[in-house]
PDB file of C-alpha atoms and ligand atoms in Angstrom:
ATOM      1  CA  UNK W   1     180.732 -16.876-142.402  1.00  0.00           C
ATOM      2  CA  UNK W   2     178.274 -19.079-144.680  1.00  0.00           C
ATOM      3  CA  UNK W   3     174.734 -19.381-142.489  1.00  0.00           C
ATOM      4  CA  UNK W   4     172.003 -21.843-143.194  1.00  0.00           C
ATOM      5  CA  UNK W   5     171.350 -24.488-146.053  1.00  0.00           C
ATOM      6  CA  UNK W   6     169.688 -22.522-148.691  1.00  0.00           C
ATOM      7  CA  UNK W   7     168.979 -25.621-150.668  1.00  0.00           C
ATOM      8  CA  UNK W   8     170.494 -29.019-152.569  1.00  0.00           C
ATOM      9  CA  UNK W   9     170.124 -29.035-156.220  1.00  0.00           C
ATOM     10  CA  UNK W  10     169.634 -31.722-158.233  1.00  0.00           C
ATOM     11  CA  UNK W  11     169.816 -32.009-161.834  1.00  0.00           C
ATOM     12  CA  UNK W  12     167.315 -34.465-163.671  1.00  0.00           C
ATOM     13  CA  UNK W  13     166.621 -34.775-167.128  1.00  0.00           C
ATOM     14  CA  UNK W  14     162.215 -35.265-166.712  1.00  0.00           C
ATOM     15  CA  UNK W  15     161.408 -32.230-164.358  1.00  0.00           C
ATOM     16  CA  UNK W  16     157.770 -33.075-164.189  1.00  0.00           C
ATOM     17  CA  UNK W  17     158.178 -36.674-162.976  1.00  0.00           C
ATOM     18  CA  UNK W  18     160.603 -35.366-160.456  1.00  0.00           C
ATOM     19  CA  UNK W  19     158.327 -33.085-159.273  1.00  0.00           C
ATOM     20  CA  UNK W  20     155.828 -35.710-158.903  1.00  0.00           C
ATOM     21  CA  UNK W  21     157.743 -37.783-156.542  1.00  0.00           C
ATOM     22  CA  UNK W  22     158.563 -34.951-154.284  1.00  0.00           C
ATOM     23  CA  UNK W  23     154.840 -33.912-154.616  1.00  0.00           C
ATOM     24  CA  UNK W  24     152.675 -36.989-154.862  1.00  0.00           C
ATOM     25  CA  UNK W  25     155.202 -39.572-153.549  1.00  0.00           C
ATOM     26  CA  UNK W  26     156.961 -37.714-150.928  1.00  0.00           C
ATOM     27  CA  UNK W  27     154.049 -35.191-150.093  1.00  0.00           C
ATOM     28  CA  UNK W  28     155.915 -31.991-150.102  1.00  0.00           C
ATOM     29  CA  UNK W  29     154.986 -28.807-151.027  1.00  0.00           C
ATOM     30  CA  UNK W  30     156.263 -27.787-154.365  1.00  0.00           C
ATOM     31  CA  UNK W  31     156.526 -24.408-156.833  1.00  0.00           C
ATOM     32  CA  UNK W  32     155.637 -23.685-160.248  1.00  0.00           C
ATOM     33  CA  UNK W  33     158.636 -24.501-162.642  1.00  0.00           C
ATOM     34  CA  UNK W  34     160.402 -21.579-163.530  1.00  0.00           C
ATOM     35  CA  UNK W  35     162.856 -21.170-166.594  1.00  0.00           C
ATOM     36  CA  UNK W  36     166.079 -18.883-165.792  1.00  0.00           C
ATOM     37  CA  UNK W  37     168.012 -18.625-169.148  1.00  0.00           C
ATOM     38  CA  UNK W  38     170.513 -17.031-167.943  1.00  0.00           C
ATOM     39  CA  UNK W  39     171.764 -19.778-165.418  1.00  0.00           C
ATOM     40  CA  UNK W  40     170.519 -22.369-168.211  1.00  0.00           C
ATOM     41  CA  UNK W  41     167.920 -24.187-166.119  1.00  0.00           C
ATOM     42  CA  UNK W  42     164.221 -25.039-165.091  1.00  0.00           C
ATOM     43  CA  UNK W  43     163.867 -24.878-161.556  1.00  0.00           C
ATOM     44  CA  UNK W  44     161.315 -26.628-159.168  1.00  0.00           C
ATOM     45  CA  UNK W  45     161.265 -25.496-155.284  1.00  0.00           C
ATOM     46  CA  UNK W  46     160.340 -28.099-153.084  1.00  0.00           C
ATOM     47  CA  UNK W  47     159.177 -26.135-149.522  1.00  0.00           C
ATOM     48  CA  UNK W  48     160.573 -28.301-146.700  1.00  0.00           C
ATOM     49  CA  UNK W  49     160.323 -27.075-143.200  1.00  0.00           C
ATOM     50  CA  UNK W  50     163.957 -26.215-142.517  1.00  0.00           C
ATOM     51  CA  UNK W  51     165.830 -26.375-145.959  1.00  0.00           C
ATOM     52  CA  UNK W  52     164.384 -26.079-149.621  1.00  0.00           C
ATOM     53  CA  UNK W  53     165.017 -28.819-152.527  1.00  0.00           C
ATOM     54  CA  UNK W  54     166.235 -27.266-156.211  1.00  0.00           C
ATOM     55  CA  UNK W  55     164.969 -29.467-158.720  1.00  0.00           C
ATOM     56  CA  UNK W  56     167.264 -28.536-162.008  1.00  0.00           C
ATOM     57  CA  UNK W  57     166.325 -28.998-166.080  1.00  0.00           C
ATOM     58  CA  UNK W  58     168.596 -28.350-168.385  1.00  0.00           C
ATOM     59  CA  UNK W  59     167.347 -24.764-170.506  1.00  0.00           C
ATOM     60  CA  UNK W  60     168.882 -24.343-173.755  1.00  0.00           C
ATOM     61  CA  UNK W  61     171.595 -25.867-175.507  1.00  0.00           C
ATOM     62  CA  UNK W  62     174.231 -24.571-173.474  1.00  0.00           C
ATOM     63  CA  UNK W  63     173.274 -25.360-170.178  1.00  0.00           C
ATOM     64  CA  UNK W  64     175.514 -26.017-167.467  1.00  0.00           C
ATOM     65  CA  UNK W  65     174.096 -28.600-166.398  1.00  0.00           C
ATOM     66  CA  UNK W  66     174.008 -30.638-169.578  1.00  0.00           C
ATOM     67  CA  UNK W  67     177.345 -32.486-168.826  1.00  0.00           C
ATOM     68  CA  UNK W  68     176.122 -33.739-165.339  1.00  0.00           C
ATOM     69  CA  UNK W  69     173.334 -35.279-166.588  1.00  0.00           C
ATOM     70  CA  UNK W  70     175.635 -36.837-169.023  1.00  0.00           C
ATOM     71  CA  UNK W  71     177.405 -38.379-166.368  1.00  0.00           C
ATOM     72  CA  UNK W  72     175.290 -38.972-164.567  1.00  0.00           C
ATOM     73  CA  UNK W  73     171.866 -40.054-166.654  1.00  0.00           C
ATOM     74  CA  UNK W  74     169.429 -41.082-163.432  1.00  0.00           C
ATOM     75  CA  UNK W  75     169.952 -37.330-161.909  1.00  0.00           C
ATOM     76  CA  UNK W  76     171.860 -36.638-159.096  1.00  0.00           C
ATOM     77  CA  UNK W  77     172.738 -34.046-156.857  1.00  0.00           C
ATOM     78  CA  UNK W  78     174.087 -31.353-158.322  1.00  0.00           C
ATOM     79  CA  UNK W  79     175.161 -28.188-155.693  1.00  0.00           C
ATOM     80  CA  UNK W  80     174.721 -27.331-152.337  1.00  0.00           C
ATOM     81  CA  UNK W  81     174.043 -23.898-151.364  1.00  0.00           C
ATOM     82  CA  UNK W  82     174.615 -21.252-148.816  1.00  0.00           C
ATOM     83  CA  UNK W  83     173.501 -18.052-147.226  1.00  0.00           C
ATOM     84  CA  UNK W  84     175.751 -15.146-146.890  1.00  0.00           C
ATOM     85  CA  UNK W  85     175.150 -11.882-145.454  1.00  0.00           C
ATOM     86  CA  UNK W  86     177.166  -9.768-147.626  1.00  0.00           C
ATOM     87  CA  UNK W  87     177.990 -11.868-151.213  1.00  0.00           C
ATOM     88  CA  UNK W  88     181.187  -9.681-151.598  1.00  0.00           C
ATOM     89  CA  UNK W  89     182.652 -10.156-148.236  1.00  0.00           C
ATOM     90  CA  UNK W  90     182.111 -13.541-148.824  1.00  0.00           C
ATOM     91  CA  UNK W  91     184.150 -13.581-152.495  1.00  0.00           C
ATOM     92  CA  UNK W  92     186.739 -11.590-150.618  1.00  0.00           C
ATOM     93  CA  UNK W  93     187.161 -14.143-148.237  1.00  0.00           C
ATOM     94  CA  UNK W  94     187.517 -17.010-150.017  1.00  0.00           C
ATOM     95  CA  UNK W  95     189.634 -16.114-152.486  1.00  0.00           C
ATOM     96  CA  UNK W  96     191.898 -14.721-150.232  1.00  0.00           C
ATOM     97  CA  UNK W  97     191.778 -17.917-148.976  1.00  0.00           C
ATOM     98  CA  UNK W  98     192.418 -19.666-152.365  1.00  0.00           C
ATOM     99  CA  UNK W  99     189.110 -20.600-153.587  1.00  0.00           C
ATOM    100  CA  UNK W 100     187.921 -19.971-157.317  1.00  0.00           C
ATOM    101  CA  UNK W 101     184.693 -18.482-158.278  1.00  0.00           C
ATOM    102  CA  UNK W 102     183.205 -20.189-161.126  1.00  0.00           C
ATOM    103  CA  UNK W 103     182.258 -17.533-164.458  1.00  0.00           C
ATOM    104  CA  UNK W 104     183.527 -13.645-164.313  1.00  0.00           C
ATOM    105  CA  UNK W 105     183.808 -14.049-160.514  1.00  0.00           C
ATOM    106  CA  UNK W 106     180.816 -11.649-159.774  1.00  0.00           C
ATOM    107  CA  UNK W 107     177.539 -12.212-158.791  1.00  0.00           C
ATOM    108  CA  UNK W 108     174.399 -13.451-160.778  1.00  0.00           C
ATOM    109  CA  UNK W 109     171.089 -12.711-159.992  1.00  0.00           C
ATOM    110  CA  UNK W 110     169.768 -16.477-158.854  1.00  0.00           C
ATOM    111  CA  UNK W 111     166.493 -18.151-158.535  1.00  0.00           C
ATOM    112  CA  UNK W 112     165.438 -16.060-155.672  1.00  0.00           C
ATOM    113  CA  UNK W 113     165.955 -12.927-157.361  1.00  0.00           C
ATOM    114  CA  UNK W 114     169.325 -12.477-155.007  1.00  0.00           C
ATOM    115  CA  UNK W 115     172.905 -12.374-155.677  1.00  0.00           C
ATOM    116  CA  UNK W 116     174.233 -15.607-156.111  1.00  0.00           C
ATOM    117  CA  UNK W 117     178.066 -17.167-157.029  1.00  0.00           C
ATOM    118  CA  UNK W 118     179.040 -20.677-157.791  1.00  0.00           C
ATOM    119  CA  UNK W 119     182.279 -21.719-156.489  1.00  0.00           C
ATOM    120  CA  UNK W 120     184.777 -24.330-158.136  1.00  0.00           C
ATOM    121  CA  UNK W 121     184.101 -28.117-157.016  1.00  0.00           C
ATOM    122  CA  UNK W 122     187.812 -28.710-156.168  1.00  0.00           C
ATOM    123  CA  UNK W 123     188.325 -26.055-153.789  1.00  0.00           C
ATOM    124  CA  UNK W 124     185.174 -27.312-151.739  1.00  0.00           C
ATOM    125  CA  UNK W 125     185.606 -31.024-151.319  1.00  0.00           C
ATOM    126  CA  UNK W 126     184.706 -32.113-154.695  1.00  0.00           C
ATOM    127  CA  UNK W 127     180.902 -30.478-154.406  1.00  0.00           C
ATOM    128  CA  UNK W 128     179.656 -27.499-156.442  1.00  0.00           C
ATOM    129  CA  UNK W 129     178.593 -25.011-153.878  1.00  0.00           C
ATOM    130  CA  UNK W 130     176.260 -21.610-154.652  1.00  0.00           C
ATOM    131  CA  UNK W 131     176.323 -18.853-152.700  1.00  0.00           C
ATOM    132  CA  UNK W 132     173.285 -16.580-151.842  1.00  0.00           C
ATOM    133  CA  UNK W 133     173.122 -13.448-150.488  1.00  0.00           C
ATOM    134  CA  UNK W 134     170.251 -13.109-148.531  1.00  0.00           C
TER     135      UNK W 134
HETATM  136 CO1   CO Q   1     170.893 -23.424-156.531  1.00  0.00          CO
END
């Protein structure tokens, strides 16, 4: 069901240095930083040929990302995500199958301007993973 890597997130508290090592250092090509308050973040894309990087800021004081960075100070990765044809076949599936989507259970518009679910950590092998319909 799932089809390519979409991208792997990681959080980091200092988005602009990040974005300088995957830039400068690391010599990728690399977006403008866009807020999305309603997923609590500042993203970064980082263009690689096959996959993309999401570099995540916390964006307000509720951010869901705020207790990751907690933990885990340095950054780290944060989600993996995958592409769906149809985002709704896809909840169907997995729940029947057990697995818990994260929130209301229904789609959010995500960075790409597509639909886009988070599913619980514990039903995926202890790793955040996002869904996008593409
Ligand atoms: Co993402």
């Amino acid at each position: 069901m799932i089809g390519k890597l979409n991208h792997v997130a990681i959080a980091v508290n200092d988005l602009e240095a990040a974005t300088a090592i995957y830039r400068d250092t690391l010599g990728a090509v690399v977006s403008d930083a866009t807020n999305l308050p309603e997923h609590g973040v500042t993203t970064v894309f980082v263009e690689l040929p096959n996959t993309k990087i999401e570099l995540l800021k916390p964006l307000g004081k509720d951010s869901p990302i705020q207790r990751f960075l907690e933990k885990n100070p340095a950054g780290g990765i944060h989600h993996l995500c995958y592409e769906v044809d149809d985002i709704d076949v896809a909840i169907a599936k997995m729940t029947s199958h057990g697995a818990r989507v994260l929130g209301d259970g229904k789609p959010k518009t995500g960075a790409h301007g597509k639909p886009v679910v988070f599913l619980h950590p514990k039903d995926f092998c202890g790793t955040l993973v996002e869904l996008e319909q593409v």
